[in-house]
Amino acid sequence: MTTGLRAGWRDQAWQALVRGPWDLVVIGGGITGAGIARRAAQAGLRTALVEQRDFAWGTSSRSSKLVHGGLRYLAHLQFGVVRDSVAGREALLRVAPGLVEELGFLMPLYRGTSPGRATLTAGLFAYDLLAGRRTHRHLSAREMNRLVPSIQMDGLTGGFRYSDAWTDDARLVLRVLADARAAGAVTLSYARVEGLMRDGSGLVAGIALRDEGPDGGRRTAEIAAQVVVNATGAAADRLRGGIGGEPRIRPLRGSHLFFPTDRFPLAHAVGSAHPADGRPVFAYPWEGVTIVGTTDVDETGDQAVEPRISASETAYLEAWLSETFPSLELSALDAVASMAGVRPVIGTGKADPSAESREHVVWEENGLVTVTGGKLTTFDAIARDALHRIGPRLGGRPSRRGGPLDVVAPIGAPKDSAFEPAALRRLLGRHEREAADAIAAGRPGETAAIEGTRDRWLDIRWAARAEGVVHLEDLLLRRVRLGIQLPEGGAGVLDQIRAIARPELGWDDARWDAEEAAYRHLWATAYAPRPE
Ligand SMILES: Cc1cc2nc3c(=O)[nH]c(=O)nc-3n(C[C@H](O)[C@H](O)[C@H](O)COP(=O)(O)OP(=O)(O)OC[C@H]3O[C@@H](n4cnc5c(N)ncnc54)[C@H](O)[C@@H]3O)c2cc1C
C-alpha cells in the first residue's frame, strides 16, 4: 500500500474527512497525535488526524532530537519517565535504524562540582539497569581530553561515557504518520480546528474544521466523531478552554544553536552543568552540524506564532560554551541557525521550570480527551495509555493489541543497493515503505549528498513529489533540515532546489517566488542565529 502524499492528496483527504464516519478524530499532527492515530488505526478504529500547519510543525520538529532515557530526570526522581523513556529508546533503536541511531555521551567531572563521581556512578548504573545493558564506563582526564580535545581541562578529574540516541524528530513524526495511513487513517495538514461540536448533553462530539491550505479556499466542515482527542501540545489549553477547562499547561521554551562542524567539531555528545544554574547543557553531533542546547524558560509569546530564541537564551548558551570549550571561543556569530520549541509541561507552580514533571497526562473533560506532556521518546507508551483509557467509550476497542516493541513498522531493505550500507540505512530509515520508490525517482547526479548535510538531492525530489509539502518551509525545515544545517537557511542552494522541486510541486514561477520570499522572511525572524 502506498502511504505517500502525492498531487491531489489534500483534496482526497478533505473529502474523506467530510464523508466520515469516525470513531476517533485526533487534533494535532505532532508525535503525540501521530502515535495515537497510528495505534488507533492499527486497532481497527476509523481514525482521522488534522493539523493546523505542517505535520510536525510544532514542538515535535523543534526538540533536542534525542531519543533518550532522560538521565537528568533521575535527579528529579521522575522514575516513571525514565523507565518509559529507556524502553522507548531501546525499542526505537531496534526497529528504526537509520532514523534512530546510538550516540555516545561524555560527562566531564570537575574538582569540587556536583554531581560527583559516586552520584553519577549510581545514576548511570540505574540507567543501564533499566535498559538491560551496560553502556557506561569511567574515563580518566587524559581519555576525556583525547576524545574531546577542545574540552576545558582546568580542574578536570575524569568523566563518564554512556549511550543514548539521536533522531530526526520531524522525520520520526512523518514515519509514524505513514504507519497510521498504512493502517487506514486519514491525515490532513493545514486544517485547523476552530471549535468543538457538542451533543445534546454537552459532550464533545466532533470538530469544526477550516482548511488553511493555499488551494482549499478556506472551506469549512463540521466533522462528527465518537471520540475527539486534543493532542495540540503546548496549545492544549486553548481547546480545553472552549469547553470550560481551567488552564493547566505551563509552556516552557527551549532553544538551540546549530554550528558548522568545521567550526565546532565533536564526535560525541558532551554534557555538563551550566555555570549559572547547574542545569545540564549539551553539545552533540547531528546530521552534519553540532547542536548546542537547551534552555528552559517560560514562554509568554503567542503559541500560533513561531517561537524564537531570545537574546538572553543566546547569552546563556554562549556562557556554557565558553566555560566548557574555552579554546574554541564560540559565539552565536559562528552558528548557522537557531531553533526554539515549546514544551507542553503540566504546571504545578514550581519556581524552577526544570523541576516541573515531564510525565504525560490524559484528561477527560466533557468528552474531550486531552493527551499532552511526555516526550518524543515515549510517544508510543503515551499512545497506548491514551487508547487504553479511551477504550471503554468505543465498546471495549481498541484492545491492548501491539506491544512496546512494534513502535514503528520495521522496514526491509530494497534489492537495489547502489548505496553504501550506511547511506542505504539512512534512506530506509527516512523513507520507510517508499524507500525503493524514492531511490528510483532520483535522476542522474541526484544520489550525491547536498554539501554540508547528509541529505541527497533525491530526498528533495521525493519530498516534493510524495511527502505532502504544502509550503516551501515544509520542505526546507521538516522534510529535509537544510534550514537549520546550512548558512542563511540554505540560500546558497535554493536555485538548485528550485530546479528539482518546483516542477514536482506543480508551482509556477510566481508561486515559487512568493514561497521563497516567505521562507526567507521566516528564517530571518525565527531561525537565524540571532533572529531579527
Ligand atoms: C526544546 C525542547 C527539547 C526537547 N527535546 C526532547 C528530546 O530530545 N527528546 C524527547 O524525547 N523529547 C524532547 N522534547 C519533548 C518533545 O519534543 C515533546 O514532548 C513532543 O514533541 C510534544 O509533541 P506533541 O505532539 O504533544 O506536541 P506538538 O509537536 O507541539 O504537536 C501539537 C500540534 O498541534 C497542532 N495544533 C495546535 N492547535 C491546533 C488546532 N486548533 N487545530 C489543529 N492542529 C492544532 C500544532 O500545530 C502542533 O503541530 C523536547 C521539547 C522541547 C521544547
Coordinates of C-alpha atoms in Angstrom, one line a residue, residues 43-389:
A43 CA -6.5 -1.5 16.3
G44 CA -9.2 -1.1 13.6
L45 CA -10.7 2.2 14.6
R46 CA -11.8 4.6 11.9
T47 CA -9.3 7.3 12.6
A48 CA -8.6 10.8 11.2
L49 CA -5.9 13.3 12.2
V50 CA -5.9 17.0 11.5
E51 CA -3.0 19.5 11.9
Q52 CA -3.3 23.3 11.6
R53 CA 0.1 23.8 10.0
D54 CA 2.5 21.3 8.5
F55 CA 2.9 17.8 10.1
A56 CA 5.4 18.1 12.9
W57 CA 5.3 21.9 12.7
G58 CA 5.0 22.2 16.5
T59 CA 7.4 21.1 19.2
S60 CA 7.9 17.7 17.5
S61 CA 10.3 19.2 15.0
R62 CA 11.9 21.6 17.5
S63 CA 13.1 19.2 20.2
S64 CA 16.7 18.4 21.0
K65 CA 16.4 15.4 18.6
L66 CA 17.5 12.9 21.2
V67 CA 15.8 9.6 21.8
H68 CA 17.0 9.3 25.4
G69 CA 16.2 7.9 28.8
G70 CA 16.4 11.3 30.4
L71 CA 19.2 10.8 32.8
R72 CA 18.6 14.2 34.4
Y73 CA 15.1 13.1 35.4
L74 CA 16.6 10.6 37.8
A75 CA 17.8 13.7 39.8
H76 CA 14.2 14.9 40.0
L77 CA 13.1 11.4 41.0
Q78 CA 10.8 11.1 37.9
F79 CA 11.4 7.3 37.7
G80 CA 8.3 6.7 35.6
V81 CA 9.5 9.0 32.8
V82 CA 13.0 7.4 32.9
R83 CA 11.6 3.8 32.7
D84 CA 9.3 4.6 29.8
S85 CA 11.9 6.6 28.0
V86 CA 14.6 3.9 28.3
A87 CA 12.1 1.4 27.0
G88 CA 11.1 3.7 24.1
R89 CA 14.7 4.3 23.2
E90 CA 15.6 0.6 23.1
A91 CA 12.5 -0.2 21.0
L92 CA 13.2 2.6 18.5
L93 CA 16.9 1.7 18.2
R94 CA 15.8 -1.8 17.3
V95 CA 13.1 -1.1 14.7
A96 CA 14.2 2.3 13.2
P97 CA 17.8 2.0 12.3
G98 CA 18.8 4.9 10.0
L99 CA 16.3 7.1 11.7
V100 CA 17.2 6.5 15.3
E101 CA 20.9 5.9 16.0
E102 CA 23.0 5.3 19.1
L103 CA 25.2 8.2 20.3
G104 CA 28.0 8.2 22.8
F105 CA 27.6 10.8 25.6
L106 CA 30.5 12.1 27.6
M107 CA 30.1 13.8 31.0
P108 CA 33.2 15.5 32.3
L109 CA 33.8 15.6 36.0
Y110 CA 35.4 18.7 37.6
R111 CA 37.0 19.1 41.0
G112 CA 34.6 20.3 43.6
T113 CA 31.5 20.3 41.4
S114 CA 28.4 18.2 41.8
P115 CA 27.1 15.7 40.9
G116 CA 30.3 13.9 41.8
R117 CA 31.6 10.6 40.7
A118 CA 29.7 8.5 43.3
T119 CA 26.3 10.0 42.5
L120 CA 26.9 9.7 38.7
T121 CA 28.0 6.1 39.1
A122 CA 24.8 5.3 40.9
G123 CA 22.7 7.2 38.4
L124 CA 24.3 5.6 35.3
F125 CA 24.1 2.2 36.9
A126 CA 20.4 2.6 37.4
Y127 CA 20.1 4.0 33.8
D128 CA 21.8 1.0 32.3
L129 CA 19.9 -1.4 34.5
L130 CA 16.6 -0.1 33.1
A131 CA 17.9 -0.7 29.6
G132 CA 19.2 -4.2 30.4
R133 CA 22.7 -3.5 29.0
R134 CA 25.7 -1.7 30.3
T135 CA 26.9 1.2 28.3
H136 CA 28.7 3.4 30.8
R137 CA 32.3 3.5 31.9
H138 CA 34.5 5.8 33.8
L139 CA 37.2 7.8 31.9
S140 CA 40.4 9.4 33.0
A141 CA 41.0 13.1 32.3
R142 CA 43.5 12.1 29.7
E143 CA 40.9 9.9 27.9
M144 CA 38.4 12.7 28.0
N145 CA 40.9 15.1 26.5
R146 CA 41.7 12.6 23.8
L147 CA 38.1 12.2 22.9
V148 CA 37.3 15.9 23.1
P149 CA 40.5 17.9 22.6
S150 CA 38.7 21.3 23.0
I151 CA 37.2 20.5 26.4
Q152 CA 38.0 22.6 29.5
M153 CA 41.0 21.0 31.2
D154 CA 41.2 23.2 34.3
G155 CA 40.0 21.1 37.2
L156 CA 39.1 18.1 35.0
T157 CA 39.4 14.9 37.0
G158 CA 37.9 12.5 34.5
G159 CA 34.4 11.7 33.3
F160 CA 31.9 9.1 32.2
R161 CA 30.8 7.7 28.9
Y162 CA 27.3 6.3 28.3
S163 CA 24.9 5.8 25.5
D164 CA 21.7 7.4 24.3
A165 CA 20.5 8.0 20.8
W166 CA 19.6 10.8 18.3
T167 CA 16.9 11.0 15.7
D168 CA 15.4 13.4 13.1
D169 CA 12.3 14.4 15.1
A170 CA 10.3 15.7 12.1
R171 CA 11.1 12.5 10.1
L172 CA 10.0 10.4 13.0
V173 CA 6.6 12.0 13.1
L174 CA 6.3 11.5 9.3
R175 CA 7.2 7.9 9.6
V176 CA 4.7 7.3 12.4
L177 CA 2.0 9.1 10.3
A178 CA 2.9 6.9 7.3
D179 CA 2.3 3.8 9.6
A180 CA -1.1 5.3 10.6
R181 CA -2.1 5.8 6.9
A182 CA -0.9 2.3 6.1
A183 CA -3.4 1.1 8.7
G184 CA -6.2 3.2 7.1
A185 CA -6.0 6.5 8.9
V186 CA -6.7 9.8 7.0
T187 CA -4.3 12.6 7.8
L188 CA -4.6 16.2 6.7
S189 CA -2.2 19.2 7.3
Y190 CA -3.1 22.9 7.1
A191 CA -6.5 22.0 8.6
R192 CA -7.3 24.0 11.7
V193 CA -9.8 23.0 14.4
E194 CA -11.7 26.2 15.2
G195 CA -14.1 24.8 17.7
L196 CA -15.6 21.7 19.2
M197 CA -19.1 20.4 18.5
R198 CA -21.2 19.3 21.5
D199 CA -24.1 16.8 21.6
G200 CA -27.4 17.4 23.4
S201 CA -25.9 16.6 26.8
G202 CA -22.9 18.9 26.3
L203 CA -20.4 16.3 25.5
V204 CA -17.8 16.9 22.7
A205 CA -19.0 15.1 19.6
G206 CA -16.9 16.5 16.8
I207 CA -14.8 19.3 15.4
A208 CA -15.3 22.5 13.4
L209 CA -12.6 22.4 10.8
R210 CA -11.2 25.1 8.5
D211 CA -9.0 24.3 5.5
E212 CA -6.0 26.6 5.7
G213 CA -4.2 25.2 2.6
P214 CA -3.4 27.6 -0.2
D215 CA -5.7 25.6 -2.5
G216 CA -8.6 24.9 -0.2
G217 CA -10.5 28.2 -0.5
R218 CA -10.7 28.3 3.3
R219 CA -13.6 25.8 3.2
T220 CA -15.1 24.6 6.5
A221 CA -16.8 21.5 7.7
E222 CA -18.2 20.0 10.9
I223 CA -17.0 16.5 11.4
A224 CA -18.5 14.2 13.9
A225 CA -16.6 11.6 15.9
Q226 CA -17.3 9.2 18.7
V227 CA -14.1 10.4 20.5
V228 CA -12.1 13.6 19.9
V229 CA -8.5 13.7 21.1
N230 CA -6.8 17.0 21.8
A231 CA -3.1 16.4 21.1
T232 CA -2.2 20.0 20.5
G233 CA 0.8 20.0 22.7
A234 CA 1.7 23.3 24.4
A235 CA -1.5 24.8 23.0
A236 CA -3.8 22.2 24.6
D237 CA -5.4 24.7 27.0
R238 CA -6.9 26.6 24.1
L239 CA -9.3 23.8 23.1
R240 CA -9.9 22.9 26.7
G241 CA -10.7 26.5 27.5
G242 CA -13.5 26.3 24.9
I243 CA -15.3 23.7 27.0
G244 CA -14.6 25.3 30.4
G245 CA -11.3 23.7 31.3
E246 CA -9.1 25.7 33.6
P247 CA -5.6 26.4 32.2
R248 CA -3.1 23.7 33.3
I249 CA -0.2 23.9 30.8
R250 CA 3.0 25.8 31.6
P251 CA 4.6 26.4 28.2
L252 CA 8.4 26.3 28.6
R253 CA 10.6 27.3 25.7
G254 CA 13.8 25.5 24.9
S255 CA 16.2 26.9 22.3
H256 CA 19.2 25.5 20.4
L257 CA 22.1 26.8 18.3
F258 CA 23.4 24.9 15.3
F259 CA 27.1 25.2 14.5
P260 CA 29.0 24.0 11.4
T261 CA 31.2 21.0 12.2
D262 CA 34.4 22.6 10.9
R263 CA 34.0 25.4 13.5
F264 CA 32.8 23.1 16.3
P265 CA 33.8 19.5 15.6
L266 CA 32.6 16.9 18.0
A267 CA 32.4 13.1 17.7
H268 CA 30.5 12.6 20.9
A269 CA 27.8 14.4 22.8
V270 CA 29.2 16.3 25.8
G271 CA 27.0 17.4 28.7
S272 CA 27.8 19.4 31.7
A273 CA 26.3 21.7 34.3
H274 CA 25.7 25.3 33.3
P275 CA 27.9 27.6 35.4
A276 CA 24.9 29.9 36.2
D277 CA 22.2 27.5 37.4
G278 CA 23.6 23.9 37.3
R279 CA 21.2 22.8 34.5
P280 CA 22.7 20.2 32.2
V281 CA 23.5 21.6 28.7
F282 CA 24.7 19.5 25.8
A283 CA 26.6 19.8 22.6
Y284 CA 26.4 16.9 20.1
P285 CA 26.9 16.0 16.5
W286 CA 23.7 15.7 14.5
E287 CA 23.3 15.3 10.8
G288 CA 26.4 17.2 9.7
V289 CA 26.1 20.0 12.3
T290 CA 26.8 20.4 16.0
I291 CA 23.8 21.2 18.2
V292 CA 24.1 23.2 21.5
G293 CA 21.2 23.3 23.9
T294 CA 18.9 23.7 25.5
T295 CA 17.4 26.4 27.6
D296 CA 14.3 26.1 29.8
V297 CA 12.3 29.4 30.2
D298 CA 8.7 30.3 30.5
E299 CA 7.2 31.0 27.0
T300 CA 5.0 34.1 27.1
G301 CA 4.6 34.5 23.3
D302 CA 1.6 33.7 21.1
Q303 CA 1.5 30.0 20.5
A304 CA 0.2 30.4 17.0
V305 CA 3.4 32.3 16.0
E306 CA 6.9 30.6 15.5
P307 CA 8.8 30.6 18.8
R308 CA 12.3 32.0 18.6
I309 CA 15.5 32.2 20.7
S310 CA 15.8 35.3 22.9
A311 CA 19.0 37.4 23.4
S312 CA 19.2 36.1 27.0
E313 CA 18.9 32.5 25.9
T314 CA 21.7 33.0 23.4
A315 CA 23.9 34.6 26.1
Y316 CA 23.1 31.6 28.4
L317 CA 24.3 29.1 25.7
E318 CA 27.3 31.2 24.9
A319 CA 28.3 31.3 28.6
W320 CA 28.2 27.5 28.8
L321 CA 30.2 27.2 25.6
S322 CA 33.0 29.5 26.8
E323 CA 33.1 27.6 30.1
T324 CA 33.2 24.1 28.6
F325 CA 35.1 24.7 25.3
P326 CA 37.1 27.8 26.1
S327 CA 39.8 27.4 23.4
L328 CA 37.1 27.5 20.6
E329 CA 35.9 31.0 21.5
L330 CA 32.5 30.2 20.1
S331 CA 29.6 32.7 19.9
A332 CA 26.3 32.8 18.2
L333 CA 28.0 34.6 15.4
D334 CA 29.7 31.3 14.5
A335 CA 26.3 29.4 14.4
V336 CA 24.4 28.8 11.2
A337 CA 20.9 28.7 12.8
S338 CA 18.8 28.6 15.9
M339 CA 15.6 26.8 16.7
A340 CA 13.2 27.2 19.6
G341 CA 10.4 24.9 20.7
V342 CA 7.8 25.0 23.4
R343 CA 7.4 22.1 25.9
P344 CA 3.9 21.1 26.9
V345 CA 4.6 20.8 30.6
I346 CA 1.9 20.5 33.2
G347 CA 2.4 23.5 35.5
T348 CA 2.4 23.0 39.3
G349 CA 3.8 26.4 40.1
K350 CA 7.4 25.4 40.8
A351 CA 9.9 28.3 40.8
D352 CA 12.4 26.4 38.7
P353 CA 10.9 25.5 35.3
S354 CA 13.2 22.5 35.0
A355 CA 11.8 21.0 38.2
E356 CA 8.3 20.6 36.6
S357 CA 7.4 17.0 35.8
R358 CA 7.8 15.7 32.2
E359 CA 5.2 13.0 32.7
H360 CA 2.4 12.9 30.2
V361 CA -1.3 13.3 31.2
V362 CA -4.6 12.0 29.8
W363 CA -7.5 14.2 30.9
E364 CA -11.1 13.6 30.0
E365 CA -13.3 16.7 30.3
N366 CA -16.8 16.9 28.8
G367 CA -16.0 14.1 26.4
L368 CA -12.8 15.8 25.1
V369 CA -9.7 13.7 25.7
T370 CA -6.6 15.8 26.1
V371 CA -3.2 14.0 25.8
T372 CA -0.1 16.1 26.4
G373 CA 3.2 16.3 28.2
G374 CA 5.7 13.5 28.0
K375 CA 8.4 13.2 25.4
L376 CA 9.2 12.4 21.9
T377 CA 10.9 9.2 23.1
T378 CA 7.8 8.0 24.9
F379 CA 5.3 8.6 22.2
D380 CA 4.2 5.0 21.9
A381 CA 3.8 4.5 25.6
I382 CA 1.7 7.6 25.6
A383 CA -0.4 6.4 22.7
R384 CA -1.0 3.0 24.3
D385 CA -2.0 4.6 27.6
A386 CA -4.4 7.1 25.9
L387 CA -6.1 4.4 23.9
H388 CA -6.4 2.1 26.9
R389 CA -8.2 5.0 28.6

